[in-house]
Amino acid sequence: ADPLQVKSLIDAKCSNAMILFSFPPTTDDAASAQFHAIAGLHGLSKIHEYRTALLREGSLEPLILGVRGNSKFSDSEIQHEAAAALSNLALEEPNRILIAKSGAL
């Protein structure tokens, strides 16, 4: 990813919209939005400088819910993207502690 594009996404608070749409959906149409939002968070989680910010902005809860897949709209692709994002976020020591305390591990 182009670091300047990613920085502009973060600065514009686009990650907040991704986090909002990452929560379990209530319709089939929203399931597609959830997948794309979690995939976006997965992409951002690959960038070292943004890992702590993503958790601070509230991405942990929807990612845990995505991994658990208890929604009738859940699928393995959503679980895979959410697990990959959590794995990347856990590369930062402070994040590991928050993830562990959340019960996600």
PDB file of C-alpha atoms in Angstrom:
ATOM      1  CA  ALA A   1       0.000   0.000   0.000  1.00  0.00           C
ATOM      2  CA  ASP A   2       1.119   3.504  -0.769  1.00  0.00           C
ATOM      3  CA  PRO A   3       2.062   5.050   2.599  1.00  0.00           C
ATOM      4  CA  LEU A   4       0.755   8.487   1.564  1.00  0.00           C
ATOM      5  CA  GLN A   5      -2.632   7.033   0.621  1.00  0.00           C
ATOM      6  CA  VAL A   6      -2.822   5.107   3.879  1.00  0.00           C
ATOM      7  CA  LYS A   7      -1.878   8.204   5.885  1.00  0.00           C
ATOM      8  CA  SER A   8      -4.592  10.217   4.156  1.00  0.00           C
ATOM      9  CA  LEU A   9      -7.142   7.463   4.937  1.00  0.00           C
ATOM     10  CA  ILE A  10      -6.164   7.509   8.607  1.00  0.00           C
ATOM     11  CA  ASP A  11      -6.086  11.315   8.766  1.00  0.00           C
ATOM     12  CA  ALA A  12      -9.577  11.464   7.210  1.00  0.00           C
ATOM     13  CA  LYS A  13     -10.810   9.000   9.864  1.00  0.00           C
ATOM     14  CA  CYS A  14     -11.830   6.473   7.187  1.00  0.00           C
ATOM     15  CA  SER A  15     -10.829   3.721   9.588  1.00  0.00           C
ATOM     16  CA  ASN A  16     -13.754   4.803  11.805  1.00  0.00           C
ATOM     17  CA  ALA A  17     -16.183   3.924   9.000  1.00  0.00           C
ATOM     18  CA  MET A  18     -14.390   0.600   8.455  1.00  0.00           C
ATOM     19  CA  ILE A  19     -14.727  -0.166  12.156  1.00  0.00           C
ATOM     20  CA  LEU A  20     -18.426   0.732  12.154  1.00  0.00           C
ATOM     21  CA  PHE A  21     -19.161  -1.522   9.171  1.00  0.00           C
ATOM     22  CA  SER A  22     -17.077  -4.355  10.693  1.00  0.00           C
ATOM     23  CA  PHE A  23     -19.716  -5.151  13.306  1.00  0.00           C
ATOM     24  CA  PRO A  24     -21.947  -8.159  12.576  1.00  0.00           C
ATOM     25  CA  PRO A  25     -24.547  -7.339   9.920  1.00  0.00           C
ATOM     26  CA  THR A  26     -28.303  -7.661  10.123  1.00  0.00           C
ATOM     27  CA  THR A  27     -28.953  -8.165   6.391  1.00  0.00           C
ATOM     28  CA  ASP A  28     -27.343 -10.013   3.491  1.00  0.00           C
ATOM     29  CA  ASP A  29     -26.343  -6.707   1.879  1.00  0.00           C
ATOM     30  CA  ALA A  30     -24.595  -5.601   5.049  1.00  0.00           C
ATOM     31  CA  ALA A  31     -22.643  -8.885   5.144  1.00  0.00           C
ATOM     32  CA  SER A  32     -20.774  -7.797   2.023  1.00  0.00           C
ATOM     33  CA  ALA A  33     -20.022  -4.437   3.627  1.00  0.00           C
ATOM     34  CA  GLN A  34     -18.755  -6.213   6.747  1.00  0.00           C
ATOM     35  CA  PHE A  35     -16.402  -8.374   4.700  1.00  0.00           C
ATOM     36  CA  HIS A  36     -14.974  -5.371   2.845  1.00  0.00           C
ATOM     37  CA  ALA A  37     -14.631  -3.335   6.035  1.00  0.00           C
ATOM     38  CA  ILE A  38     -12.778  -6.134   7.827  1.00  0.00           C
ATOM     39  CA  ALA A  39     -10.616  -6.708   4.745  1.00  0.00           C
ATOM     40  CA  GLY A  40      -9.782  -2.981   4.857  1.00  0.00           C
ATOM     41  CA  LEU A  41      -8.816  -3.230   8.520  1.00  0.00           C
ATOM     42  CA  HIS A  42      -6.703  -6.271   7.658  1.00  0.00           C
ATOM     43  CA  GLY A  43      -4.912  -4.196   5.032  1.00  0.00           C
ATOM     44  CA  LEU A  44      -4.285  -1.328   7.440  1.00  0.00           C
ATOM     45  CA  SER A  45      -3.119  -3.750  10.135  1.00  0.00           C
ATOM     46  CA  LYS A  46      -0.182  -4.699   7.908  1.00  0.00           C
ATOM     47  CA  ILE A  47       1.292  -1.242   8.429  1.00  0.00           C
ATOM     48  CA  HIS A  48       3.343  -1.027  11.609  1.00  0.00           C
ATOM     49  CA  GLU A  49       2.598   2.645  12.298  1.00  0.00           C
ATOM     50  CA  TYR A  50      -1.175   2.142  12.378  1.00  0.00           C
ATOM     51  CA  ARG A  51      -1.545  -1.028  14.455  1.00  0.00           C
ATOM     52  CA  THR A  52      -1.884   0.669  17.828  1.00  0.00           C
ATOM     53  CA  ALA A  53      -4.124   3.405  16.415  1.00  0.00           C
ATOM     54  CA  LEU A  54      -6.543   0.831  15.002  1.00  0.00           C
ATOM     55  CA  LEU A  55      -7.078  -0.719  18.427  1.00  0.00           C
ATOM     56  CA  ARG A  56      -7.320   2.675  20.071  1.00  0.00           C
ATOM     57  CA  GLU A  57     -10.044   3.612  17.558  1.00  0.00           C
ATOM     58  CA  GLY A  58     -12.147   0.570  18.480  1.00  0.00           C
ATOM     59  CA  SER A  59     -11.353  -2.176  15.979  1.00  0.00           C
ATOM     60  CA  LEU A  60     -10.872  -4.919  18.566  1.00  0.00           C
ATOM     61  CA  GLU A  61     -14.529  -5.697  19.338  1.00  0.00           C
ATOM     62  CA  PRO A  62     -15.768  -6.064  15.743  1.00  0.00           C
ATOM     63  CA  LEU A  63     -12.696  -8.120  14.796  1.00  0.00           C
ATOM     64  CA  ILE A  64     -13.297 -10.508  17.697  1.00  0.00           C
ATOM     65  CA  LEU A  65     -16.949 -10.814  16.695  1.00  0.00           C
ATOM     66  CA  GLY A  66     -15.855 -11.429  13.108  1.00  0.00           C
ATOM     67  CA  VAL A  67     -13.505 -14.229  14.161  1.00  0.00           C
ATOM     68  CA  ARG A  68     -16.171 -15.872  16.320  1.00  0.00           C
ATOM     69  CA  GLY A  69     -18.664 -15.761  13.468  1.00  0.00           C
ATOM     70  CA  ASN A  70     -21.810 -16.107  15.585  1.00  0.00           C
ATOM     71  CA  SER A  71     -23.929 -14.100  13.157  1.00  0.00           C
ATOM     72  CA  LYS A  72     -26.225 -15.869  10.702  1.00  0.00           C
ATOM     73  CA  PHE A  73     -24.452 -13.818   8.022  1.00  0.00           C
ATOM     74  CA  SER A  74     -20.954 -14.960   9.025  1.00  0.00           C
ATOM     75  CA  ASP A  75     -18.765 -16.886   6.651  1.00  0.00           C
ATOM     76  CA  SER A  76     -15.256 -18.292   6.614  1.00  0.00           C
ATOM     77  CA  GLU A  77     -13.892 -15.400   4.522  1.00  0.00           C
ATOM     78  CA  ILE A  78     -14.940 -12.877   7.178  1.00  0.00           C
ATOM     79  CA  GLN A  79     -13.418 -15.081   9.888  1.00  0.00           C
ATOM     80  CA  HIS A  80     -10.190 -15.403   7.915  1.00  0.00           C
ATOM     81  CA  GLU A  81      -9.829 -11.641   7.344  1.00  0.00           C
ATOM     82  CA  ALA A  82     -10.646 -10.849  10.983  1.00  0.00           C
ATOM     83  CA  ALA A  83      -8.162 -13.453  12.267  1.00  0.00           C
ATOM     84  CA  ALA A  84      -5.449 -12.129   9.947  1.00  0.00           C
ATOM     85  CA  ALA A  85      -6.086  -8.556  11.124  1.00  0.00           C
ATOM     86  CA  LEU A  86      -5.904  -9.606  14.786  1.00  0.00           C
ATOM     87  CA  SER A  87      -2.708 -11.512  14.083  1.00  0.00           C
ATOM     88  CA  ASN A  88      -1.121  -8.419  12.542  1.00  0.00           C
ATOM     89  CA  LEU A  89      -2.343  -6.185  15.358  1.00  0.00           C
ATOM     90  CA  ALA A  90      -0.818  -8.591  17.890  1.00  0.00           C
ATOM     91  CA  LEU A  91       2.635  -7.938  16.453  1.00  0.00           C
ATOM     92  CA  GLU A  92       2.742  -4.847  18.686  1.00  0.00           C
ATOM     93  CA  GLU A  93       3.386  -5.593  22.372  1.00  0.00           C
ATOM     94  CA  PRO A  94       0.794  -3.151  23.799  1.00  0.00           C
ATOM     95  CA  ASN A  95      -1.816  -4.609  21.444  1.00  0.00           C
ATOM     96  CA  ARG A  96      -1.024  -8.169  22.562  1.00  0.00           C
ATOM     97  CA  ILE A  97      -1.933  -7.260  26.116  1.00  0.00           C
ATOM     98  CA  LEU A  98      -5.260  -5.684  25.071  1.00  0.00           C
ATOM     99  CA  ILE A  99      -6.099  -8.608  22.785  1.00  0.00           C
ATOM    100  CA  ALA A 100      -5.296 -11.122  25.520  1.00  0.00           C
ATOM    101  CA  LYS A 101      -7.348  -9.206  28.121  1.00  0.00           C
ATOM    102  CA  SER A 102     -10.302  -9.149  25.713  1.00  0.00           C
ATOM    103  CA  GLY A 103     -10.497 -12.927  25.764  1.00  0.00           C
ATOM    104  CA  ALA A 104      -9.817 -13.202  22.045  1.00  0.00           C
ATOM    105  CA  LEU A 105      -6.923 -15.606  22.613  1.00  0.00           C
TER     106      LEU A 105
END
